[in-house]
PDB file of C-alpha atoms in Angstrom:
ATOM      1  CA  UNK A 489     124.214  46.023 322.037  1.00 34.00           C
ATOM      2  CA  UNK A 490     120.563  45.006 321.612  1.00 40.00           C
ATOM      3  CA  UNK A 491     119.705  41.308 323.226  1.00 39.00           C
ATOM      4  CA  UNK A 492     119.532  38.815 320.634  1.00 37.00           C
ATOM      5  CA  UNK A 493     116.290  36.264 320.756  1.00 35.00           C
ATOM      6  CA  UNK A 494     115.899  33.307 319.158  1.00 38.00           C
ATOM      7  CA  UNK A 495     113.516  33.229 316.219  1.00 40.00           C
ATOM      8  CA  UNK A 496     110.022  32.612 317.014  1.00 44.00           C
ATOM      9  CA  UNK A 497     110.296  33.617 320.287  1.00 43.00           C
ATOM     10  CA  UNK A 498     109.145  36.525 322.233  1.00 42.00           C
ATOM     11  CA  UNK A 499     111.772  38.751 324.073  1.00 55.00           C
ATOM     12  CA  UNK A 500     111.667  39.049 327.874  1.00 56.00           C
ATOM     13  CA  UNK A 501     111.086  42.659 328.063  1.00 65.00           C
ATOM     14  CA  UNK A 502     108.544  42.196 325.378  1.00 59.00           C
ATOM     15  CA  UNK A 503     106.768  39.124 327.671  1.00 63.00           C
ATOM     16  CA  UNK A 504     107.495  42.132 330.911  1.00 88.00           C
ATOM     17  CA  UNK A 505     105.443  44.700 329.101  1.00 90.00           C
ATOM     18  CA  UNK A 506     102.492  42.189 328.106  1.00 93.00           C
ATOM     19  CA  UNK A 507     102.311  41.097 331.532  1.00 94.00           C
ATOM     20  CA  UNK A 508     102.179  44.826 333.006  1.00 96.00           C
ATOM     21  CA  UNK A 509      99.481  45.128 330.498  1.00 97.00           C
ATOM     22  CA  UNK A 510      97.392  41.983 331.704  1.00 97.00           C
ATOM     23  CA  UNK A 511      97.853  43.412 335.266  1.00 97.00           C
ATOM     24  CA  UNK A 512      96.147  46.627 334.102  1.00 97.00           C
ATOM     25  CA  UNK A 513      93.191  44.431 332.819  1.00 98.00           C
ATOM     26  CA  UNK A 514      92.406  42.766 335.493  1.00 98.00           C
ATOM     27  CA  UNK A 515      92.595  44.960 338.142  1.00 98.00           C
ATOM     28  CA  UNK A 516      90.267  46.814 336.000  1.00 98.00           C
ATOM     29  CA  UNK A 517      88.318  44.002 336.087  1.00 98.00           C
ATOM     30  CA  UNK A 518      88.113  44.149 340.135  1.00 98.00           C
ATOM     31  CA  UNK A 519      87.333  47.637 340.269  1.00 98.00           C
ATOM     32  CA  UNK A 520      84.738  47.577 337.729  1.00 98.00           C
ATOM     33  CA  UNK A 521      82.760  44.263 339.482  1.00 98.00           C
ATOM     34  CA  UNK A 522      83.076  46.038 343.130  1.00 98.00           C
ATOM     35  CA  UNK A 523      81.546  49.009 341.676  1.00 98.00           C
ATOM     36  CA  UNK A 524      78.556  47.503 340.220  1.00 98.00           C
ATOM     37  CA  UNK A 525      78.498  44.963 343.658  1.00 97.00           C
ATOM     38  CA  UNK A 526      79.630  41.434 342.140  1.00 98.00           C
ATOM     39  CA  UNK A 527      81.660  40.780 344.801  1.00 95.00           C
ATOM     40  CA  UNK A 528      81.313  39.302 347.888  1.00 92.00           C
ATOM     41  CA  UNK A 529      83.630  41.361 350.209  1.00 91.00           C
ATOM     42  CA  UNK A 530      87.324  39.829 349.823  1.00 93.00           C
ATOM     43  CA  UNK A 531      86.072  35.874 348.879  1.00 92.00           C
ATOM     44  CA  UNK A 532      85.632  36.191 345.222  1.00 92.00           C
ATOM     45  CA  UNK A 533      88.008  35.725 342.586  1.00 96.00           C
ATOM     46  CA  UNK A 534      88.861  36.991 338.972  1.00 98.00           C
ATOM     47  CA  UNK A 535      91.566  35.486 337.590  1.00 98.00           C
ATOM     48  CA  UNK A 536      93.822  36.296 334.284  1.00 98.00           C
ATOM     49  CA  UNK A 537      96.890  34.237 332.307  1.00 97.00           C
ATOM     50  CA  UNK A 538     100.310  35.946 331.765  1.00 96.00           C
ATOM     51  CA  UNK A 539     101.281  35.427 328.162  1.00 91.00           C
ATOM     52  CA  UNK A 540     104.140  33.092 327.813  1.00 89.00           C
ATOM     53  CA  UNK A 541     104.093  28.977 327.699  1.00 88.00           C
ATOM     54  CA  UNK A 542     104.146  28.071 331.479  1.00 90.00           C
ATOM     55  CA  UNK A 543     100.726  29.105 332.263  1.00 91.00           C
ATOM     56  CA  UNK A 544     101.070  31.243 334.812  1.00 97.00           C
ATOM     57  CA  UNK A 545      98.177  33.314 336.136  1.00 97.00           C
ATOM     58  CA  UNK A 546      97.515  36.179 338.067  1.00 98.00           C
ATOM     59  CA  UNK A 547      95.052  36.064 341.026  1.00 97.00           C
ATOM     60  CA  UNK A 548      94.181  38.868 343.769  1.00 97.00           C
ATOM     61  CA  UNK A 549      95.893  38.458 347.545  1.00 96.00           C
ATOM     62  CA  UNK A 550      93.288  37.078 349.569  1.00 95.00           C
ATOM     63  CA  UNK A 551      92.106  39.726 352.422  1.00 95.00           C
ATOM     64  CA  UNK A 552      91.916  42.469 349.745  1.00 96.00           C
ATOM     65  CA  UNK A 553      88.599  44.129 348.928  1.00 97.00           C
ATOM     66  CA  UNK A 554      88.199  44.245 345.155  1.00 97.00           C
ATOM     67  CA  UNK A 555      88.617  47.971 345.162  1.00 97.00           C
ATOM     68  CA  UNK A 556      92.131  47.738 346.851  1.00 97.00           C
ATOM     69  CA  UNK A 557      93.413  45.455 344.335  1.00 97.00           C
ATOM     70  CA  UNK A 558      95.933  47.194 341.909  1.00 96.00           C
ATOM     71  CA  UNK A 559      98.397  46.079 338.978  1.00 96.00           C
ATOM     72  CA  UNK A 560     100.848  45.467 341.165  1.00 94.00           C
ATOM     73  CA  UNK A 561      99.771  43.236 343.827  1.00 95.00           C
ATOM     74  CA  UNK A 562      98.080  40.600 342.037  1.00 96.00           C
ATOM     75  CA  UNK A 563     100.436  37.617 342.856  1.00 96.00           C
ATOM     76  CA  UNK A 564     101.668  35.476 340.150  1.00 96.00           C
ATOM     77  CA  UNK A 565     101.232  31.391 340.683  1.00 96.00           C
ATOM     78  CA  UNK A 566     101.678  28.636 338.858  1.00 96.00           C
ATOM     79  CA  UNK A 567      99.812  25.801 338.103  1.00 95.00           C
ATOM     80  CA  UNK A 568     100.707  23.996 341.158  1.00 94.00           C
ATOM     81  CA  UNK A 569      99.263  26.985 343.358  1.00 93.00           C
ATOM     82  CA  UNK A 570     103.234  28.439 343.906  1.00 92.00           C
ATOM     83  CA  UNK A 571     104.224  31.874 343.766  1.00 94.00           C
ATOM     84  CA  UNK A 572     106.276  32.566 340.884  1.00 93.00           C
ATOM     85  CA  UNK A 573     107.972  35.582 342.022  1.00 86.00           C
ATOM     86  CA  UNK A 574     107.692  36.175 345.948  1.00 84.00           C
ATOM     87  CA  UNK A 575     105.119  38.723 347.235  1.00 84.00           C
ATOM     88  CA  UNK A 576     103.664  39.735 349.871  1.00 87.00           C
ATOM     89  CA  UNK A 577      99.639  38.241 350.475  1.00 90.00           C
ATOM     90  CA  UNK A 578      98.264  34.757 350.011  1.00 92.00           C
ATOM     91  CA  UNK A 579      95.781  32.719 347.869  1.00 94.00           C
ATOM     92  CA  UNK A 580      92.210  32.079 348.089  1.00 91.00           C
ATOM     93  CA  UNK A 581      91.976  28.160 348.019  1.00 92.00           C
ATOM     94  CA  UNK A 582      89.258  27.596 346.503  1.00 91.00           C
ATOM     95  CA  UNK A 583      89.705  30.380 343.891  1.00 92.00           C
ATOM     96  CA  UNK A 584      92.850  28.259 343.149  1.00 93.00           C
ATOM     97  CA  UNK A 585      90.662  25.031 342.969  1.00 94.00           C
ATOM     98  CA  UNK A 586      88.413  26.422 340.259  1.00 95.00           C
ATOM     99  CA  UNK A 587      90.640  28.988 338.103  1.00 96.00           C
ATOM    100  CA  UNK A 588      93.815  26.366 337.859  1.00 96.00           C
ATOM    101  CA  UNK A 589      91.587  23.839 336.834  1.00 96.00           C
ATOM    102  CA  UNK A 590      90.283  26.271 333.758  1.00 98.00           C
ATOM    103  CA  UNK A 591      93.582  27.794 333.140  1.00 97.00           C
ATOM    104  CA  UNK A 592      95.354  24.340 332.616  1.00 96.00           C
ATOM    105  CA  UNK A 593      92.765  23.151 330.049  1.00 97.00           C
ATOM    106  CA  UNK A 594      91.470  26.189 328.662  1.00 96.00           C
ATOM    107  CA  UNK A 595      94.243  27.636 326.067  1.00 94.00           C
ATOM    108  CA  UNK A 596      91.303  30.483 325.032  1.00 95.00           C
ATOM    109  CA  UNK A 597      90.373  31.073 328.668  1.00 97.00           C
ATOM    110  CA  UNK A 598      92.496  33.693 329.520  1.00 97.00           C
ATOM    111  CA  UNK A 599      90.695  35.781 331.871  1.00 98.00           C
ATOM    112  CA  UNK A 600      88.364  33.968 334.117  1.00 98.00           C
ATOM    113  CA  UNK A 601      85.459  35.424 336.329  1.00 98.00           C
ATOM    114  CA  UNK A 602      83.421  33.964 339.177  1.00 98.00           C
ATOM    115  CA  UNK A 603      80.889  35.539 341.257  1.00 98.00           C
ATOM    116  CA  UNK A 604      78.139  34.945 344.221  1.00 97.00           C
ATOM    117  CA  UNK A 605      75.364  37.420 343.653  1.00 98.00           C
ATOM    118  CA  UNK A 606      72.267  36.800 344.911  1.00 98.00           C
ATOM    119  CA  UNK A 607      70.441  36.593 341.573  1.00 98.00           C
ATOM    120  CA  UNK A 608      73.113  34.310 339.932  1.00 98.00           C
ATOM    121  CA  UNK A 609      73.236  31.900 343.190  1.00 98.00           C
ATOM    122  CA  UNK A 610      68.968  32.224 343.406  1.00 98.00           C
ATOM    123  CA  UNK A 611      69.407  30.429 339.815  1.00 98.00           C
ATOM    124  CA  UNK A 612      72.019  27.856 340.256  1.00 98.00           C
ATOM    125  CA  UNK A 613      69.707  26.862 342.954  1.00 98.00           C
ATOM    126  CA  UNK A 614      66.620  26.028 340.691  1.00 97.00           C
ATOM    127  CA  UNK A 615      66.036  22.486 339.443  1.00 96.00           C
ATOM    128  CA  UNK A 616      65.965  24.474 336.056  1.00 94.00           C
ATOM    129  CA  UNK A 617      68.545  26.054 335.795  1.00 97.00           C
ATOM    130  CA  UNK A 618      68.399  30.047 333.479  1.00 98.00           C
ATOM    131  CA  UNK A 619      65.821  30.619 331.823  1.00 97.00           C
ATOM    132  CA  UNK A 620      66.398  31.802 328.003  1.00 96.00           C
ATOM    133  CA  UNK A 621      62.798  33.054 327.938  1.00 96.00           C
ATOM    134  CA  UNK A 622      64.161  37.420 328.055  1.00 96.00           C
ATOM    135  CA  UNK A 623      65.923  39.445 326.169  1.00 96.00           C
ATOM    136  CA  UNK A 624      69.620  38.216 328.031  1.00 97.00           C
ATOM    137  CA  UNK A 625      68.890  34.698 328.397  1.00 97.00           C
ATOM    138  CA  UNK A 626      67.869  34.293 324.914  1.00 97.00           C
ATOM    139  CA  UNK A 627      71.304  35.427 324.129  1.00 96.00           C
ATOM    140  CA  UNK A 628      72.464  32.129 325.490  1.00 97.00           C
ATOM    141  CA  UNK A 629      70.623  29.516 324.575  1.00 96.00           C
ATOM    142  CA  UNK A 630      72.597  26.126 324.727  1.00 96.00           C
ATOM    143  CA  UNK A 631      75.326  28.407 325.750  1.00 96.00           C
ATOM    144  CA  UNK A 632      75.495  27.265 329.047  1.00 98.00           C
ATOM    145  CA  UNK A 633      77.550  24.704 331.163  1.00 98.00           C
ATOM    146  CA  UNK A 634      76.375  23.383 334.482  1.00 99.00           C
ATOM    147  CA  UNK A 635      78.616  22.148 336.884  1.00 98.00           C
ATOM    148  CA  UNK A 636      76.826  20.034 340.191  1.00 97.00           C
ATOM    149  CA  UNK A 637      77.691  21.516 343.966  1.00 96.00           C
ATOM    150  CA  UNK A 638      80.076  19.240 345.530  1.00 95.00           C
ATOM    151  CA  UNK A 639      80.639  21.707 348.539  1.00 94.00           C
ATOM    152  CA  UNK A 640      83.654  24.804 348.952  1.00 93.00           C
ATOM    153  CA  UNK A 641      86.336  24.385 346.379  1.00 91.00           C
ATOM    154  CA  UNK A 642      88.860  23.245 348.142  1.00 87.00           C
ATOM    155  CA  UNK A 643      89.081  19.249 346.734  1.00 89.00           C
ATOM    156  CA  UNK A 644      91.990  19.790 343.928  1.00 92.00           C
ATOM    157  CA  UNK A 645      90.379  16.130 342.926  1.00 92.00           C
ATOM    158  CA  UNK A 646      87.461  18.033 342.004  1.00 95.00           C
ATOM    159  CA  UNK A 647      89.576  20.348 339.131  1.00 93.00           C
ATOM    160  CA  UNK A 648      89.017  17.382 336.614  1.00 96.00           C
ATOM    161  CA  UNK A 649      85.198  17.099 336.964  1.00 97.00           C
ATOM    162  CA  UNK A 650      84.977  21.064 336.926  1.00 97.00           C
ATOM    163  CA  UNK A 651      86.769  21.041 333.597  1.00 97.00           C
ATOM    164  CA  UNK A 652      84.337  18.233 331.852  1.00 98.00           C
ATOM    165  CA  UNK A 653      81.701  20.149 333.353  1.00 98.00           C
ATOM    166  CA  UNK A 654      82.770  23.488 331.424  1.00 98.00           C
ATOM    167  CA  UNK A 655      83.873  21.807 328.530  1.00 97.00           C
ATOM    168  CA  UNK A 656      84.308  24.312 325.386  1.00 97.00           C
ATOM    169  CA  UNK A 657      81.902  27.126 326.826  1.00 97.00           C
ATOM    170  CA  UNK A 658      82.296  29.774 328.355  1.00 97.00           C
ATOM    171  CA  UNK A 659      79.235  30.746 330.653  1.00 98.00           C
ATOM    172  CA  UNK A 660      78.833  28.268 333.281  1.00 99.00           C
ATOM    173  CA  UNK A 661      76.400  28.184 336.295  1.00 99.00           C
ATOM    174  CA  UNK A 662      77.785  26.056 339.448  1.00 98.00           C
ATOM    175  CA  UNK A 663      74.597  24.836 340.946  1.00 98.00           C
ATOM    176  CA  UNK A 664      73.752  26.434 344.906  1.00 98.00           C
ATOM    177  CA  UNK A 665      77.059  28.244 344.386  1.00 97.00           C
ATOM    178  CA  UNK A 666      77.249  31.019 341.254  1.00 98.00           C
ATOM    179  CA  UNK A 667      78.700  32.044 338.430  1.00 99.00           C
ATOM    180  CA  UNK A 668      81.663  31.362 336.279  1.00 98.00           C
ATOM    181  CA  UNK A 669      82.290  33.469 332.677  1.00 98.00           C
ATOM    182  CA  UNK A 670      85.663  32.889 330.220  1.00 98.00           C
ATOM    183  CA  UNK A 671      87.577  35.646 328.029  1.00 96.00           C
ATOM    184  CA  UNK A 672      89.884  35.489 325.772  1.00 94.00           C
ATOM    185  CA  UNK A 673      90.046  39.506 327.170  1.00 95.00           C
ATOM    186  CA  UNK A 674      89.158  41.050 330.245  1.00 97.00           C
ATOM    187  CA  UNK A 675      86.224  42.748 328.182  1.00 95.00           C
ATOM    188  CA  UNK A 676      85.473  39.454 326.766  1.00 94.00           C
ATOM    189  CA  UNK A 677      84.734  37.537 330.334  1.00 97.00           C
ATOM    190  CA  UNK A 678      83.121  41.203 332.008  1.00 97.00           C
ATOM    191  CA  UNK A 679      80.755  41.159 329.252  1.00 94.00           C
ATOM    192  CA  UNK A 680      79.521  37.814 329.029  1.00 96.00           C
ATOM    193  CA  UNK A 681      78.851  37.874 332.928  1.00 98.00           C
ATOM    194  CA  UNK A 682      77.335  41.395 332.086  1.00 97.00           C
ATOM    195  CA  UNK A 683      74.471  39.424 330.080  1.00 97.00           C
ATOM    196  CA  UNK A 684      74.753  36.303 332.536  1.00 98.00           C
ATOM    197  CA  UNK A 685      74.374  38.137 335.424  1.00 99.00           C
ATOM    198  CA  UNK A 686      71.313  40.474 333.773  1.00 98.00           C
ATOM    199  CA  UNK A 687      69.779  36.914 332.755  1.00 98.00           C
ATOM    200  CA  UNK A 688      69.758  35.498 336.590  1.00 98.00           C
ATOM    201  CA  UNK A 689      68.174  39.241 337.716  1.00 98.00           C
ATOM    202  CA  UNK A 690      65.580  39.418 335.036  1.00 97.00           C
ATOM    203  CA  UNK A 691      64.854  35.469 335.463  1.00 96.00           C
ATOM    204  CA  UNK A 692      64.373  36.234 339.787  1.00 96.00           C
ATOM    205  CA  UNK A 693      62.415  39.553 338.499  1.00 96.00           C
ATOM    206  CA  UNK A 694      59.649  37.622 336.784  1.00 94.00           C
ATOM    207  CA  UNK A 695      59.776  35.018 339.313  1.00 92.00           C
ATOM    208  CA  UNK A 696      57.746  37.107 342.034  1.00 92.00           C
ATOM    209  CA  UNK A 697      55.282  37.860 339.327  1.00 88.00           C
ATOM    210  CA  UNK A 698      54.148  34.192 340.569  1.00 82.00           C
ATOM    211  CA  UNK A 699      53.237  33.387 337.158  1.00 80.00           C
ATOM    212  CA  UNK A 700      54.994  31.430 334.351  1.00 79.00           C
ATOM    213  CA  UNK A 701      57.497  32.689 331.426  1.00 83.00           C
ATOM    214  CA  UNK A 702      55.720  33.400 328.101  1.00 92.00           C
ATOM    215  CA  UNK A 703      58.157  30.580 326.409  1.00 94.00           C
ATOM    216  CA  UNK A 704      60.116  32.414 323.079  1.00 96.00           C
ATOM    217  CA  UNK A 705      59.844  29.644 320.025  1.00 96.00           C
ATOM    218  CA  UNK A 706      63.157  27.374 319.861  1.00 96.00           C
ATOM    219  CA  UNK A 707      63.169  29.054 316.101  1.00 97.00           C
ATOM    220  CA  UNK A 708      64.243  32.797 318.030  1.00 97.00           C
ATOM    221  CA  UNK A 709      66.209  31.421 320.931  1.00 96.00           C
ATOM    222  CA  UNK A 710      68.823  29.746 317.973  1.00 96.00           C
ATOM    223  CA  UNK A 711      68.170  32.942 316.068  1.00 95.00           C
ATOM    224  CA  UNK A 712      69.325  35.149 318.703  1.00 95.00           C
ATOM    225  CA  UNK A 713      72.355  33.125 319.687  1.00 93.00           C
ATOM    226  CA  UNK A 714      73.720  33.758 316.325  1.00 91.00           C
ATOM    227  CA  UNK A 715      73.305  36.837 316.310  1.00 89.00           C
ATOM    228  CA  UNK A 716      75.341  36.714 319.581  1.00 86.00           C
ATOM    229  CA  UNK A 717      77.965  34.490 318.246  1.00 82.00           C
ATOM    230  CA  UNK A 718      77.874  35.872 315.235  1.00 79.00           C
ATOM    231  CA  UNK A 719      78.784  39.666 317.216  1.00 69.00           C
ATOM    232  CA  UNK A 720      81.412  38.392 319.199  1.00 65.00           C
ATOM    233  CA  UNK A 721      83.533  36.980 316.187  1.00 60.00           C
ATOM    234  CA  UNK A 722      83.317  40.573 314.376  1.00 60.00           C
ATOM    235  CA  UNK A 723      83.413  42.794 317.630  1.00 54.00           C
ATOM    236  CA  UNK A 724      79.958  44.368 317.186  1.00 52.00           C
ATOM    237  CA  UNK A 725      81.398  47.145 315.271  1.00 53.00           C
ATOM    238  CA  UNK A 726      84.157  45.359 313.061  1.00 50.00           C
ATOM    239  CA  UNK A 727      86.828  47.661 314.497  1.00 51.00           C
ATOM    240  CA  UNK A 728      87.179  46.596 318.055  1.00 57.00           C
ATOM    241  CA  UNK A 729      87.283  43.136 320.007  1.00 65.00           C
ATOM    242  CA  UNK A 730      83.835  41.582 321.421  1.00 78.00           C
ATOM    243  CA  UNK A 731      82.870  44.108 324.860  1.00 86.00           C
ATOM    244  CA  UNK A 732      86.482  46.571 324.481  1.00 90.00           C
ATOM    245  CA  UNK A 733      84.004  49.833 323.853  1.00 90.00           C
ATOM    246  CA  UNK A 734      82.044  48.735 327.086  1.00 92.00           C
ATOM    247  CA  UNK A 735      85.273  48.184 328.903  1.00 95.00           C
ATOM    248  CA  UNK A 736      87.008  50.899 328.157  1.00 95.00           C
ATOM    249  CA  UNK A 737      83.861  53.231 328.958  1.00 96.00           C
ATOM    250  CA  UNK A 738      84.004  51.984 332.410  1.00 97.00           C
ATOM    251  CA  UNK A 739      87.528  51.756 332.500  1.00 97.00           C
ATOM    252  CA  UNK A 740      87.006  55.996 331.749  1.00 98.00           C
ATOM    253  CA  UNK A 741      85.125  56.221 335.160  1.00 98.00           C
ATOM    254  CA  UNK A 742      87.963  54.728 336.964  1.00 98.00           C
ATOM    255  CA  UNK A 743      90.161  56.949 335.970  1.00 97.00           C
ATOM    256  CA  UNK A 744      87.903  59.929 336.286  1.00 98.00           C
ATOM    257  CA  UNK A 745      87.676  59.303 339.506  1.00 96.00           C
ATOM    258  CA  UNK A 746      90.921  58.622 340.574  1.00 97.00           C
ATOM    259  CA  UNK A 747      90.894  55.217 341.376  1.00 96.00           C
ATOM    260  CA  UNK A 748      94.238  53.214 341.703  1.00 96.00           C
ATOM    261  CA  UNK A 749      94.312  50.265 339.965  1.00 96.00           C
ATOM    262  CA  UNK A 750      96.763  50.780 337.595  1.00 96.00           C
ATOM    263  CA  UNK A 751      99.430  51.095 340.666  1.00 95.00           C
TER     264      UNK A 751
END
C-alpha cells in the first residue's frame, strides 16, 4: 500500500530525494571552487540548506580538501551545531559561526559561500572597500554588505551582528577576512562570487597601475545593476535559473574527468 501524507506536506522519500539532490549541488560546488583555487586548503566553507522546516544544513567534514568532498560525506547539523544523523568527521567552528547565523535568518539563503583569496581579502582590507569603477564591480553597485573584523569566527555572540551586517543582500565583504556570497541555488551563490571575486582581482589589477580609477557616472553604475537584477529575476535566457548554464558547464568538466563528487 502506498504511504499516506498529510495534505500540504511533503513525503519523506520525496524530502530523501531533494536532499540527495542538494548533496549533489554542493559538492559540486567544492569541486568547482578547488579547481579554479578559492579555497584555502581544508579551512573554508560552503554551506547548503536541506529542504524541509527544521533548517538543517549541510557543511563539509573539516580535514577534507575541497576536492575530496563528495555527496555523501557532507554532515548534516542543525542549528545548534549537532549532527543530525551520526557521521563520521567534524565541523569547522567558525564555518558554523558564520553559515548558522545566515541559515537561521536567511529563508532565501540556501546555499552559502565564503572564501579567503588573496584578491577578495587584499579588498576587505582597504578603508574603501570594492570598487564599482570595472566592468564586475559595476555590476554591484549598492549591492554590497560589509561586515567589521572582530577576529576568527568562533564568538556564537557574534552570529547576531553578522546577520544585521548582511541584512537582505547577498554579496558581502568581511573586512581583513574575505568573502561571503548567498543562493537561493548552488549556481546562484557560485555565480555571484564568480563576479565578486573577478571585481576584487580586477580592483588589485589596476591598483599596481599606481594611478587612480577613471570613476563610471552614478547614472551607469544604477544602470548596470539593473540590468543585473533585472537578469537574475528572468535567468538571462528566460528558460533557466540565474548562473544554471554556467554551472552545469562546469559541472560537465567534472564529470568528464571523472571526478567523484556525486559519491
Amino acid at each position: 500500500m502506498n504511504a499516506q501524507t498529510s495534505p500540504g506536506k511533503v513525503s519523506q522519500n520525496a524530502l530523501a530525494a531533494e536532499e540527495r539532490l542538494v548533496r549533489e549541488d554542493l559538492a559540486a560546488l567544492y569541486h568547482v571552487f578547488f579547481d579554479l583555487g578559492w579555497c584555502e586548503h581544508i579551512y573554508n566553507h560552503i554551506t547548503a540548506r536541506v529542504p524541509g522546516p527544521e533548517k538543517h544544513f549541510l557543511i563539509n567534514s573539516f580535514g577534507l580538501a575541497y576536492n575530496e568532498v563528495t555527496a555523501s560525506n557532507l554532515i548534516k547539523i542543525d542549528l545548534d551545531g549537532n549532527k543530525v544523523v551520526d557521521a563520521p568527521g567534524r565541523v569547522n567552528a567558525p564555518g558554523f559561526t558564520i553559515h548558522s547565523s545566515v541559515h537561521a535568518a536567511r529563508d532565501d539563503a540556501h546555499f552559502i559561500a565564503h572564501t579567503h583569496t588573496t584578491a577578495g581579502v587584499a579588498v576587505a582590507c582597504t578603508d574603501e572597500g570594492l570598487s564599482h569603477h570595472s566592468f564586475y564591480g559595476a555590476m554591484l553597485y549598492e549591492q554590497i554588505a560589509y561586515h567589521d573584523f572582530e577576529g576568527i569566527s568562533t564568538d556564537l555572540g557574534e552570529r547576531e551582528r553578522l546577520v544585521k551586517s548582511l541584512g537582505n543582500k547577498n554579496y558581502m565583504i568581511l573586512r581583513h577576512h574575505g568573502l561571503l556570497t548567498c543562493g537561493r541555488t548552488a549556481a546562484e551563490a557560485l555565480f555571484r562570487m564568480t563576479v565578486l571575486q573577478r571585481a576584487c582581482e580586477v580592483q588589485l589589477a589596476a591598483a599596481a597601475f599606481g594611478k587612480g580609477w577613471r570613476p563610471l557616472p552614478e547614472e551607469i553604475l544604477r544602470r548596470t545593476t539593473r540590468q543585473m537584477q533585472s537578469e537574475i529575476a528572468k535567468g538571462f535566457d528566460e528558460k533557466t535559473a540565474f548562473g544554471q548554464d554556467s554551472f552545469e558547464a562546469y559541472r560537465r568538466t567534472l564529470d568528464a574527468k571523472g571526478s567523484r563528487y556525486r559519491d
